Short mmCIF file of C-alpha atoms in Angstrom, two decimals:
data_model
loop_
_atom_site.label_atom_id
_atom_site.label_comp_id
_atom_site.label_asym_id
_atom_site.label_seq_id
_atom_site.Cartn_x
_atom_site.Cartn_y
_atom_site.Cartn_z
CA MET G 1 50.30 -103.88 -57.05
CA ASN G 2 47.73 -101.75 -58.84
CA LYS G 3 50.02 -101.49 -61.87
CA ARG G 4 50.66 -105.22 -61.85
CA VAL G 5 46.94 -105.84 -61.88
CA GLU G 6 46.49 -103.38 -64.70
CA LYS G 7 49.10 -105.12 -66.82
CA GLN G 8 47.59 -108.52 -66.14
CA LEU G 9 44.15 -107.31 -67.06
CA GLU G 10 45.46 -105.65 -70.18
CA SER G 11 46.91 -108.86 -71.55
CA ARG G 12 43.80 -110.77 -70.52
CA THR G 13 41.43 -108.37 -72.21
CA LYS G 14 43.13 -109.05 -75.52
CA GLN G 15 42.28 -112.73 -75.31
CA ARG G 16 38.79 -112.14 -73.98
CA LYS G 17 35.96 -113.40 -76.12
CA VAL G 18 32.22 -113.32 -75.77
CA GLU G 19 31.06 -116.20 -73.64
CA VAL G 20 27.69 -117.61 -74.61
CA SER G 21 25.90 -120.42 -72.88
CA ASP G 22 24.65 -123.19 -75.15
CA LYS G 23 21.35 -123.11 -73.31
CA GLN G 24 20.82 -119.49 -74.37
CA THR G 25 19.58 -118.65 -70.93
CA GLY G 26 20.01 -115.05 -70.06
CA ASP G 27 20.12 -112.28 -67.63
CA GLU G 28 20.62 -108.59 -67.96
CA MET G 29 21.83 -105.25 -66.81
CA VAL G 30 20.65 -104.65 -63.30
CA PHE G 31 22.49 -101.60 -62.09
CA THR G 32 23.51 -98.76 -64.32
CA ASP G 33 25.91 -97.14 -61.91
CA LEU G 34 29.03 -98.31 -63.70
CA HIS G 35 30.99 -96.00 -65.92
CA GLU G 36 29.93 -97.87 -68.95
CA MET G 37 28.13 -97.17 -72.16
CA VAL G 38 24.38 -97.28 -72.16
CA ILE G 39 24.00 -100.37 -74.25
CA ARG G 40 20.64 -101.06 -75.83
CA GLU G 41 20.43 -104.82 -75.84
CA ARG G 42 18.19 -106.67 -78.22
CA MET G 43 14.92 -107.24 -76.39
CA ILE G 44 13.08 -110.55 -76.44
CA PRO G 45 9.64 -111.57 -75.13
CA TYR G 46 9.51 -113.37 -71.81
CA ARG G 47 6.73 -115.49 -70.36
CA THR G 48 6.05 -116.52 -66.80
CA PRO G 49 3.51 -119.20 -65.89
CA VAL G 50 0.07 -117.95 -64.85
CA ILE G 51 -0.70 -119.33 -61.40
CA ASN G 52 -3.76 -118.60 -59.30
CA ASP G 53 -3.41 -116.89 -55.94
CA ASP G 54 -4.21 -119.98 -53.86
CA ILE G 55 -1.45 -121.99 -55.49
CA THR G 56 0.99 -119.09 -55.25
CA LEU G 57 0.22 -118.84 -51.55
CA ARG G 58 0.69 -122.57 -51.03
CA ASN G 59 3.95 -122.59 -53.01
CA SER G 60 5.35 -119.69 -51.01
CA GLN G 61 4.47 -121.51 -47.81
CA ILE G 62 6.10 -124.78 -48.90
CA PHE G 63 9.29 -123.04 -49.99
CA TYR G 64 9.47 -121.19 -46.69
CA GLU G 65 8.98 -124.41 -44.71
CA GLU G 66 11.83 -125.95 -46.69
CA MET G 67 14.24 -123.04 -46.30
CA LYS G 68 13.30 -122.66 -42.64
CA MET G 69 14.88 -126.06 -41.99
CA ARG G 70 18.28 -124.83 -43.15
CA ARG G 71 20.94 -124.58 -40.48
CA SER G 72 24.63 -123.89 -40.81
CA CYS G 73 26.47 -127.15 -40.15
CA ARG G 74 30.02 -127.59 -38.92
CA GLN G 75 30.05 -131.40 -38.78
CA PHE G 76 30.01 -133.31 -42.02
CA SER G 77 29.62 -136.92 -42.99
CA SER G 78 32.38 -138.35 -45.18
CA ARG G 79 29.69 -139.51 -47.62
CA ASP G 80 30.65 -138.37 -51.10
CA VAL G 81 28.53 -136.07 -53.27
CA PRO G 82 28.33 -136.64 -57.03
CA LEU G 83 30.28 -133.91 -58.84
CA LYS G 84 27.34 -133.50 -61.19
CA VAL G 85 25.25 -132.33 -58.20
CA ILE G 86 27.89 -129.73 -57.31
CA GLN G 87 27.84 -128.60 -60.91
CA ASN G 88 24.06 -128.20 -60.88
CA LEU G 89 24.27 -126.17 -57.67
CA LEU G 90 26.86 -123.85 -59.20
CA LYS G 91 24.87 -123.53 -62.42
CA THR G 92 21.96 -122.45 -60.24
CA ALA G 93 24.12 -119.84 -58.48
CA GLY G 94 25.15 -118.65 -61.94
CA THR G 95 21.55 -117.72 -62.77
CA SER G 96 21.85 -114.83 -60.31
CA PRO G 97 21.50 -111.25 -61.53
CA SER G 98 24.58 -109.04 -61.50
CA VAL G 99 25.60 -105.49 -62.25
CA GLY G 100 25.57 -105.07 -66.01
CA ASN G 101 25.34 -108.87 -66.29
CA LEU G 102 29.07 -108.98 -65.54
CA GLN G 103 28.71 -112.25 -63.58
CA PRO G 104 31.77 -111.43 -61.48
CA TRP G 105 31.92 -114.76 -59.64
CA THR G 106 34.20 -117.78 -59.77
CA PHE G 107 33.53 -120.89 -57.70
CA CYS G 108 36.63 -122.90 -56.83
CA VAL G 109 35.64 -126.48 -56.06
CA VAL G 110 38.28 -128.09 -53.86
CA SER G 111 38.15 -131.86 -53.36
CA SER G 112 41.93 -132.34 -53.02
CA ASP G 113 42.72 -133.34 -49.43
CA SER G 114 46.13 -131.68 -49.49
CA ILE G 115 44.74 -128.33 -50.66
CA LYS G 116 41.90 -128.49 -48.11
CA THR G 117 44.49 -129.18 -45.40
CA MET G 118 46.63 -126.21 -46.47
CA ILE G 119 43.60 -123.91 -46.48
CA ARG G 120 42.46 -125.16 -43.08
CA LYS G 121 45.91 -124.47 -41.61
CA ILE G 122 45.94 -120.92 -42.98
CA LEU G 123 42.43 -120.24 -41.68
CA GLU G 124 43.16 -121.63 -38.23
CA ALA G 125 46.42 -119.69 -37.90
CA ASP G 126 44.67 -116.48 -38.95
CA GLU G 127 41.80 -117.12 -36.59
CA ARG G 128 44.18 -117.76 -33.69
CA ASP G 129 46.05 -114.53 -34.47
CA ASN G 130 42.78 -112.60 -34.48
CA TYR G 131 41.81 -113.87 -31.07
CA VAL G 132 45.22 -113.36 -29.57
CA SER G 133 45.50 -109.81 -30.89
CA ARG G 134 42.00 -109.00 -29.72
CA LYS G 135 42.68 -110.37 -26.31
CA LYS G 136 45.44 -107.82 -25.83
CA GLY G 137 43.94 -104.96 -23.89
CA ALA G 138 40.43 -106.33 -24.19
CA SER G 139 38.30 -106.82 -21.13
CA TRP G 140 37.03 -110.29 -21.86
CA VAL G 141 38.21 -113.43 -20.22
CA VAL G 142 38.11 -116.70 -22.10
CA ASP G 143 40.23 -119.62 -21.06
CA VAL G 144 42.74 -121.00 -23.52
CA SER G 145 41.13 -124.40 -24.06
CA GLN G 146 37.91 -122.70 -25.07
CA LEU G 147 39.80 -120.44 -27.45
CA GLN G 148 41.54 -123.41 -29.00
CA ASP G 149 38.18 -124.94 -29.64
CA THR G 150 37.03 -121.68 -31.19
CA TRP G 151 39.75 -121.36 -33.76
CA ARG G 152 39.61 -124.96 -34.91
CA ARG G 153 38.06 -125.48 -38.34
CA PRO G 154 37.75 -129.29 -38.78
CA TYR G 155 34.80 -128.89 -41.13
CA ILE G 156 37.08 -127.33 -43.75
CA THR G 157 38.78 -130.71 -44.29
CA ASP G 158 35.90 -133.01 -43.22
CA ALA G 159 33.45 -131.95 -45.92
CA PRO G 160 33.99 -133.77 -49.23
CA TYR G 161 33.99 -130.43 -51.06
CA LEU G 162 35.15 -126.97 -50.16
CA LEU G 163 33.70 -124.22 -52.36
CA ILE G 164 35.69 -121.01 -52.43
CA VAL G 165 33.68 -118.10 -53.75
CA CYS G 166 35.76 -115.48 -55.53
CA HIS G 167 34.62 -112.19 -57.02
CA GLU G 168 36.34 -109.75 -59.32
CA ILE G 169 37.50 -106.55 -57.71
CA PHE G 170 39.19 -105.06 -60.77
CA ARG G 171 37.74 -105.03 -64.22
CA ASP G 172 38.56 -103.49 -67.55
CA VAL G 173 36.00 -100.87 -68.47
CA HIS G 174 36.66 -98.82 -71.61
CA ASN G 175 40.28 -99.99 -71.59
CA LYS G 176 40.68 -98.65 -68.09
CA THR G 177 41.15 -100.88 -65.06
CA GLU G 178 38.55 -99.92 -62.48
CA ARG G 179 37.97 -101.11 -58.97
CA VAL G 180 34.42 -102.48 -58.83
CA PHE G 181 34.60 -104.10 -55.43
CA HIS G 182 31.37 -102.77 -53.95
CA TYR G 183 28.82 -103.96 -56.50
CA ASN G 184 30.67 -107.16 -57.31
CA GLN G 185 30.55 -108.07 -53.67
CA ILE G 186 26.78 -107.47 -53.55
CA SER G 187 26.20 -109.38 -56.80
CA THR G 188 28.32 -112.33 -55.70
CA SER G 189 26.66 -112.44 -52.28
CA ILE G 190 23.25 -112.57 -53.97
CA ALA G 191 24.53 -115.52 -56.03
CA VAL G 192 25.63 -117.18 -52.76
CA GLY G 193 22.07 -116.72 -51.44
CA ILE G 194 20.65 -118.54 -54.46
CA LEU G 195 23.35 -121.19 -53.98
CA LEU G 196 22.33 -121.69 -50.34
CA ALA G 197 18.72 -122.16 -51.42
CA ALA G 198 19.86 -124.76 -53.99
CA ILE G 199 22.01 -126.55 -51.40
CA GLN G 200 19.11 -126.70 -48.94
CA ASN G 201 16.81 -127.92 -51.69
CA VAL G 202 18.91 -131.08 -52.23
CA GLY G 203 19.44 -131.86 -48.55
CA LEU G 204 23.12 -130.91 -48.46
CA SER G 205 24.64 -128.69 -45.79
CA THR G 206 27.19 -125.92 -45.55
CA VAL G 207 28.32 -123.08 -43.31
CA VAL G 208 29.12 -119.66 -44.73
CA THR G 209 32.67 -118.97 -43.59
CA SER G 210 34.65 -115.76 -43.88
CA PRO G 211 38.28 -115.92 -45.00
CA LEU G 212 38.90 -113.11 -42.44
CA ASN G 213 42.46 -111.99 -43.22
CA ALA G 214 43.51 -115.25 -44.86
CA GLY G 215 42.06 -114.42 -48.28
CA PRO G 216 45.31 -113.44 -50.04
CA ASP G 217 47.15 -116.55 -48.78
CA ILE G 218 44.36 -118.83 -49.94
CA SER G 219 44.27 -117.03 -53.30
CA ARG G 220 47.96 -117.82 -53.75
CA ILE G 221 47.42 -121.53 -53.06
CA LEU G 222 44.62 -121.62 -55.62
CA ARG G 223 46.62 -119.43 -58.05
CA ARG G 224 43.69 -117.08 -58.46
CA PRO G 225 44.33 -114.04 -60.67
CA GLU G 226 45.11 -110.78 -58.91
CA ASN G 227 41.92 -109.06 -60.00
CA GLU G 228 39.93 -111.52 -57.86
CA SER G 229 39.31 -111.61 -54.14
CA ILE G 230 37.95 -114.41 -51.95
CA LEU G 231 34.54 -113.48 -50.59
CA LEU G 232 33.49 -116.62 -48.71
CA LEU G 233 34.26 -120.28 -48.13
CA LEU G 234 31.55 -122.94 -48.16
CA PRO G 235 32.41 -126.47 -47.01
CA LEU G 236 29.81 -128.68 -48.69
CA GLY G 237 28.56 -132.14 -47.94
CA TYR G 238 25.96 -134.12 -46.04
CA ALA G 239 25.62 -133.13 -42.39
CA SER G 240 26.90 -135.83 -40.06
CA GLU G 241 24.17 -137.86 -38.39
CA ASP G 242 25.12 -136.61 -34.94
CA VAL G 243 25.53 -132.95 -35.93
CA LEU G 244 24.88 -130.34 -33.27
CA VAL G 245 23.89 -126.77 -34.17
CA PRO G 246 23.61 -123.74 -31.88
CA ASP G 247 20.16 -123.14 -30.47
CA LEU G 248 19.65 -119.71 -32.00
CA LYS G 249 16.42 -118.12 -33.14
CA ARG G 250 15.25 -116.18 -36.15
CA LYS G 251 13.42 -112.91 -35.72
CA PRO G 252 9.68 -113.12 -36.33
CA VAL G 253 8.61 -111.60 -39.65
CA GLU G 254 6.93 -108.62 -37.95
CA HIS G 255 10.34 -107.53 -36.66
CA ILE G 256 12.01 -107.49 -40.06
CA THR G 257 9.10 -106.07 -42.08
CA LYS G 258 7.69 -102.55 -42.19
CA LEU G 259 4.53 -101.78 -44.13
CA TYR G 260 4.02 -98.47 -45.97
CA MET S 1 26.08 -87.49 -37.38
CA ASN S 2 28.07 -90.24 -35.74
CA LYS S 3 27.20 -88.87 -32.32
CA ARG S 4 23.55 -88.63 -33.25
CA VAL S 5 23.59 -92.25 -34.31
CA GLU S 6 25.27 -93.21 -31.08
CA LYS S 7 22.61 -91.48 -29.01
CA GLN S 8 19.83 -93.06 -31.01
CA LEU S 9 21.34 -96.48 -30.63
CA GLU S 10 21.88 -95.93 -26.93
CA SER S 11 18.21 -95.24 -26.25
CA ARG S 12 17.21 -98.11 -28.49
CA THR S 13 19.48 -100.58 -26.77
CA LYS S 14 17.71 -99.92 -23.51
CA GLN S 15 14.40 -101.01 -24.93
CA ARG S 16 15.89 -103.92 -26.81
CA LYS S 17 14.58 -107.31 -25.82
CA VAL S 18 15.35 -110.80 -27.01
CA GLU S 19 13.33 -111.58 -30.09
CA VAL S 20 12.28 -115.18 -30.41
CA SER S 21 10.30 -116.64 -33.26
CA ASP S 22 7.29 -118.68 -32.22
CA LYS S 23 8.38 -121.39 -34.62
CA GLN S 24 11.67 -121.77 -32.75
CA THR S 25 13.53 -121.94 -36.01
CA GLY S 26 17.11 -120.95 -35.71
CA ASP S 27 20.36 -119.99 -37.22
CA GLU S 28 23.75 -119.27 -35.80
CA MET S 29 27.02 -117.49 -35.70
CA VAL S 30 28.62 -117.63 -39.09
CA PHE S 31 31.55 -115.25 -38.99
CA THR S 32 33.57 -114.63 -35.89
CA ASP S 33 35.30 -111.51 -37.13
CA LEU S 34 33.28 -109.11 -35.01
CA HIS S 35 34.67 -107.65 -31.84
CA GLU S 36 32.31 -109.64 -29.75
CA MET S 37 32.51 -112.18 -27.04
CA VAL S 38 32.98 -115.78 -27.97
CA ILE S 39 29.56 -116.99 -26.94
CA ARG S 40 29.05 -120.69 -26.47
CA GLU S 41 25.47 -121.23 -27.51
CA ARG S 42 23.49 -124.18 -26.27
CA MET S 43 23.87 -126.87 -28.92
CA ILE S 44 20.96 -128.94 -30.16
CA PRO S 45 20.79 -131.98 -32.48
CA TYR S 46 19.87 -131.39 -36.10
CA ARG S 47 18.61 -133.84 -38.68
CA THR S 48 18.57 -133.62 -42.44
CA PRO S 49 16.60 -136.04 -44.62
CA VAL S 50 18.56 -138.95 -46.07
CA ILE S 51 18.18 -138.89 -49.85
CA ASN S 52 19.84 -141.19 -52.33
CA ASP S 53 22.22 -139.80 -54.95
CA ASP S 54 19.88 -140.27 -57.89
CA ILE S 55 17.14 -138.24 -56.26
CA THR S 56 19.61 -135.58 -55.12
CA LEU S 57 20.84 -135.30 -58.68
CA ARG S 58 17.31 -135.03 -60.06
CA ASN S 59 16.32 -132.44 -57.45
CA SER S 60 19.37 -130.31 -58.19
CA GLN S 61 18.53 -130.45 -61.89
CA ILE S 62 14.89 -129.47 -61.37
CA PHE S 63 15.81 -126.54 -59.12
CA TYR S 64 18.35 -125.32 -61.65
CA GLU S 65 15.80 -125.53 -64.49
CA GLU S 66 13.42 -123.47 -62.37
CA MET S 67 15.94 -120.80 -61.38
CA LYS S 68 17.31 -120.68 -64.92
CA MET S 69 13.97 -119.27 -66.08
CA ARG S 70 14.35 -116.22 -63.84
CA ARG S 71 14.83 -112.93 -65.63
CA SER S 72 14.85 -109.42 -64.27
CA CYS S 73 11.60 -107.77 -65.33
CA ARG S 74 10.94 -104.06 -65.74
CA GLN S 75 7.31 -104.32 -66.89
CA PHE S 76 4.71 -105.39 -64.37
CA SER S 77 1.07 -106.32 -64.54
CA SER S 78 -1.25 -104.39 -62.22
CA ARG S 79 -2.50 -107.74 -60.90
CA ASP S 80 -2.42 -107.66 -57.13
CA VAL S 81 -0.39 -110.07 -54.99
CA PRO S 82 -1.81 -111.33 -51.67
CA LEU S 83 0.08 -109.71 -48.79
CA LYS S 84 0.38 -113.15 -47.20
CA VAL S 85 2.52 -114.24 -50.16
CA ILE S 86 4.83 -111.23 -49.66
CA GLN S 87 5.07 -112.16 -46.01
CA ASN S 88 6.03 -115.74 -46.82
CA LEU S 89 8.70 -114.51 -49.22
CA LEU S 90 10.18 -112.23 -46.56
CA LYS S 91 10.02 -114.98 -43.94
CA THR S 92 12.02 -117.09 -46.37
CA ALA S 93 14.60 -114.31 -46.80
CA GLY S 94 14.77 -114.16 -43.00
CA THR S 95 16.02 -117.77 -42.85
CA SER S 96 19.32 -116.57 -44.28
CA PRO S 97 22.52 -116.93 -42.25
CA SER S 98 24.18 -113.77 -40.96
CA VAL S 99 27.25 -112.68 -39.08
CA GLY S 100 26.77 -113.70 -35.46
CA ASN S 101 23.10 -114.32 -36.28
CA LEU S 102 22.60 -110.55 -36.12
CA GLN S 103 19.98 -110.66 -38.92
CA PRO S 104 20.81 -107.08 -39.91
CA TRP S 105 18.02 -106.72 -42.51
CA THR S 106 14.74 -104.84 -42.64
CA PHE S 107 12.36 -105.17 -45.57
CA CYS S 108 10.17 -102.13 -46.19
CA VAL S 109 7.06 -103.19 -48.10
CA VAL S 110 5.63 -100.20 -49.95
CA SER S 111 2.17 -100.50 -51.48
CA SER S 112 1.20 -96.84 -51.03
CA ASP S 113 0.98 -95.20 -54.44
CA SER S 114 2.05 -91.82 -53.14
CA ILE S 115 5.20 -93.17 -51.48
CA LYS S 116 6.07 -95.21 -54.57
CA THR S 117 5.66 -92.06 -56.68
CA MET S 118 7.93 -90.05 -54.37
CA ILE S 119 10.60 -92.75 -54.46
CA ARG S 120 10.40 -93.02 -58.24
CA LYS S 121 10.87 -89.26 -58.60
CA ILE S 122 13.94 -89.31 -56.38
CA LEU S 123 15.44 -92.27 -58.24
CA GLU S 124 14.82 -90.74 -61.67
CA ALA S 125 16.25 -87.36 -60.67
CA ASP S 126 19.35 -89.05 -59.26
CA GLU S 127 19.73 -91.23 -62.32
CA ARG S 128 19.44 -88.22 -64.63
CA ASP S 129 22.06 -86.36 -62.59
CA ASN S 130 24.41 -89.31 -62.85
CA TYR S 131 24.14 -89.44 -66.62
CA VAL S 132 24.45 -85.70 -67.06
CA SER S 133 27.50 -85.46 -64.82
CA ARG S 134 29.10 -88.41 -66.55
CA LYS S 135 28.45 -86.95 -69.95
CA LYS S 136 30.54 -83.93 -69.07
CA GLY S 137 33.95 -84.54 -70.51
CA ALA S 138 33.12 -88.12 -71.40
CA SER S 139 33.72 -89.40 -74.89
CA TRP S 140 30.44 -91.18 -75.43
CA VAL S 141 27.62 -89.93 -77.55
CA VAL S 142 24.07 -90.85 -76.69
CA ASP S 143 21.18 -88.82 -77.95
CA VAL S 144 18.91 -87.16 -75.40
CA SER S 145 15.77 -89.15 -76.15
CA GLN S 146 17.67 -92.37 -75.50
CA LEU S 147 18.99 -90.97 -72.24
CA GLN S 148 15.51 -89.99 -71.16
CA ASP S 149 14.41 -93.52 -71.76
CA THR S 150 17.36 -94.73 -69.72
CA TRP S 151 16.65 -92.80 -66.58
CA ARG S 152 12.95 -93.56 -66.50
CA ARG S 153 11.86 -96.03 -63.81
CA PRO S 154 8.16 -96.75 -64.50
CA TYR S 155 8.45 -100.17 -62.88
CA ILE S 156 8.96 -98.55 -59.49
CA THR S 157 5.33 -97.36 -59.49
CA ASP S 158 3.82 -100.03 -61.78
CA ALA S 159 4.56 -103.02 -59.57
CA PRO S 160 1.94 -103.55 -56.83
CA TYR S 161 4.72 -103.75 -54.23
CA LEU S 162 8.07 -102.11 -53.85
CA LEU S 163 10.40 -103.86 -51.41
CA ILE S 164 13.16 -101.71 -50.02
CA VAL S 165 15.95 -103.72 -48.48
CA CYS S 166 17.74 -101.98 -45.60
CA HIS S 167 20.70 -103.20 -43.60
CA GLU S 168 22.23 -101.96 -40.40
CA ILE S 169 25.51 -100.12 -40.76
CA PHE S 170 25.95 -99.19 -37.12
CA ARG S 171 25.37 -101.51 -34.22
CA ASP S 172 25.92 -101.48 -30.52
CA VAL S 173 28.65 -103.94 -29.58
CA HIS S 174 29.77 -103.96 -25.95
CA ASN S 175 28.07 -100.59 -25.40
CA LYS S 176 30.12 -99.14 -28.25
CA THR S 177 28.61 -98.07 -31.54
CA GLU S 178 30.55 -99.78 -34.29
CA ARG S 179 30.35 -99.52 -38.03
CA VAL S 180 29.62 -103.03 -39.38
CA PHE S 181 28.86 -102.09 -42.96
CA HIS S 182 30.97 -104.69 -44.72
CA TYR S 183 29.60 -107.91 -43.27
CA ASN S 184 26.06 -106.64 -42.91
CA GLN S 185 26.06 -105.86 -46.60
CA ILE S 186 27.23 -109.39 -47.45
CA SER S 187 24.72 -110.98 -45.06
CA THR S 188 21.83 -108.90 -46.37
CA SER S 189 22.80 -109.58 -49.99
CA ILE S 190 22.79 -113.32 -49.26
CA ALA S 191 19.27 -112.90 -47.83
CA VAL S 192 18.29 -111.12 -51.06
CA GLY S 193 19.58 -114.13 -53.02
CA ILE S 194 17.33 -116.47 -51.03
CA LEU S 195 14.49 -113.97 -51.55
CA LEU S 196 15.06 -114.01 -55.32
CA ALA S 197 14.88 -117.81 -55.31
CA ALA S 198 11.60 -117.62 -53.34
CA ILE S 199 10.17 -115.01 -55.72
CA GLN S 200 11.05 -117.14 -58.73
CA ASN S 201 9.58 -120.20 -57.05
CA VAL S 202 6.10 -118.60 -56.89
CA GLY S 203 6.14 -117.17 -60.41
CA LEU S 204 6.52 -113.54 -59.37
CA SER S 205 9.05 -111.16 -60.90
CA THR S 206 11.39 -108.41 -59.77
CA VAL S 207 14.45 -106.48 -60.83
CA VAL S 208 17.28 -105.82 -58.39
CA THR S 209 17.68 -102.05 -58.43
CA SER S 210 20.39 -99.95 -56.81
CA PRO S 211 19.44 -96.78 -54.95
CA LEU S 212 22.62 -95.25 -56.44
CA ASN S 213 22.99 -91.96 -54.57
CA ALA S 214 19.30 -91.65 -53.67
CA GLY S 215 19.51 -93.90 -50.61
CA PRO S 216 19.54 -91.18 -47.92
CA ASP S 217 16.58 -89.32 -49.49
CA ILE S 218 14.53 -92.52 -49.69
CA SER S 219 15.47 -93.36 -46.09
CA ARG S 220 14.05 -90.00 -45.01
CA ILE S 221 10.74 -90.66 -46.78
CA LEU S 222 10.47 -94.04 -45.07
CA ARG S 223 11.67 -92.58 -41.75
CA ARG S 224 14.26 -95.30 -41.42
CA PRO S 225 16.57 -95.03 -38.41
CA GLU S 226 20.00 -93.53 -38.98
CA ASN S 227 21.86 -96.73 -38.25
CA GLU S 228 20.33 -98.29 -41.38
CA SER S 229 21.23 -97.89 -45.03
CA ILE S 230 19.27 -98.83 -48.14
CA LEU S 231 20.99 -101.67 -49.98
CA LEU S 232 18.60 -102.43 -52.83
CA LEU S 233 15.10 -101.84 -54.18
CA LEU S 234 12.95 -104.68 -55.50
CA PRO S 235 9.72 -103.85 -57.32
CA LEU S 236 7.61 -106.98 -56.96
CA GLY S 237 4.64 -108.28 -58.90
CA TYR S 238 3.59 -110.43 -61.81
CA ALA S 239 5.46 -109.70 -65.03
CA SER S 240 3.24 -108.07 -67.63
CA GLU S 241 2.10 -110.42 -70.37
CA ASP S 242 3.96 -108.47 -73.05
CA VAL S 243 7.17 -108.02 -71.04
CA LEU S 244 10.41 -107.73 -72.99
CA VAL S 245 13.77 -108.61 -71.43
CA PRO S 246 17.26 -108.00 -72.84
CA ASP S 247 18.71 -110.87 -74.81
CA LEU S 248 21.72 -111.49 -72.57
CA LYS S 249 23.47 -114.75 -71.82
CA ARG S 250 24.79 -116.51 -68.78
CA LYS S 251 28.30 -117.88 -68.72
CA PRO S 252 28.53 -121.66 -69.10
CA VAL S 253 29.35 -123.45 -65.86
CA GLU S 254 32.87 -124.33 -67.04
CA HIS S 255 33.71 -120.62 -67.12
CA ILE S 256 32.67 -119.93 -63.54
CA THR S 257 34.00 -123.14 -61.97
CA LYS S 258 37.57 -124.21 -61.25
CA LEU S 259 38.33 -127.71 -59.99
CA TYR S 260 41.14 -128.41 -57.50
#
């Protein structure tokens, strides 16, 4: 498999060209812990707005109040979402920083009912297997009907869109294929955080879902290249009007903050 | 070491109590791939605002335009930031979803000059070691003065605050200490993404910095518990007026999006 990936990447590298956004927006090297050249990029001036402390304080409060309202939703309305909105959300995610500005993410936007159904089946089968295998020899007792409810994933097909977040795990560096799983996972997860903020900002809902062990099967359905792995799945739409969410609490800020 | 961690966690678990935010804001189980009980939380209704498509589209555009302006900054003004603003930003990060709502993050807020200086020294020494060891036998040629510039981290001490993002890597599950590195890293990185959006929203700047191999030494300085690891460092403040940023580009949305 490693050799297959190497070959694939080799042929891809030959066709690779520099990708430049028409908006000339930018980002830059964040980590240096890749076995790459120290590249001195051309530096340009950058300006941020000057805001007084009172307004900064108020803005930080308003943004918190908005994000605080976010909850992971598993019941979606069938109401459609304009594709242009999805595109804006993904553009926003794409403004995220990444190791060496490699931008290792791909967002697969699935609106096809048949593909959503296939993915849901794979996820549910995998989930059922996980529970069954865990139950063996484990000390917990859960009745079967409850388990069945647990492994069901109706929201995967109910939401008008299913976003599948992929990240590169192999990359060509100095003509050598290297595994860059660790940092690409962090970078792509940070992009997902910015995406969640953007989703909340427009009143849409999602639930961050793990592919568990179903990643490779879903990759095959989507024909993703072998240097990519599925990090997360995000069903996306408007929450249904009668949505229920678990009554769970967030830690108070004093419990997650230490002052030095 | 593993046994030491276990003992530490054991004594901690005894004192652990349920932490409930006064605001009663909540979040919930996101992944189920932890060896934990299937807990049926009490479900509560949830409402999102009803917004028409035109406004949703406009809001998504405005948020993108705002996030698009974000750049990683390495030059900070000495202008102070009210601690209340930092607190709001971290509260916002704390609204992030996490595996089983475990909220595995701790944000160390360092304003002490002496601690910032110690951390900078450790980071620079580690960075220098990395370059020197890589240079051995490597084919690249970079002159020493350029390297010196590369491993310098003045922004670590220049920014009024240095946020150090920690995440749990060991956790007590069913009275067993388990390594939960993988998901906790994803969850904490997602929280960092929401934090970056919040930072950009108030006109502050940061640069996501990796501890590289200096994590354990920095943990010791901050006396972090052994079940935690340092994920990232975020110097935080206002960008200096004459800040320069690398002239790098973001990929156009068509290159990071695939439609199905």
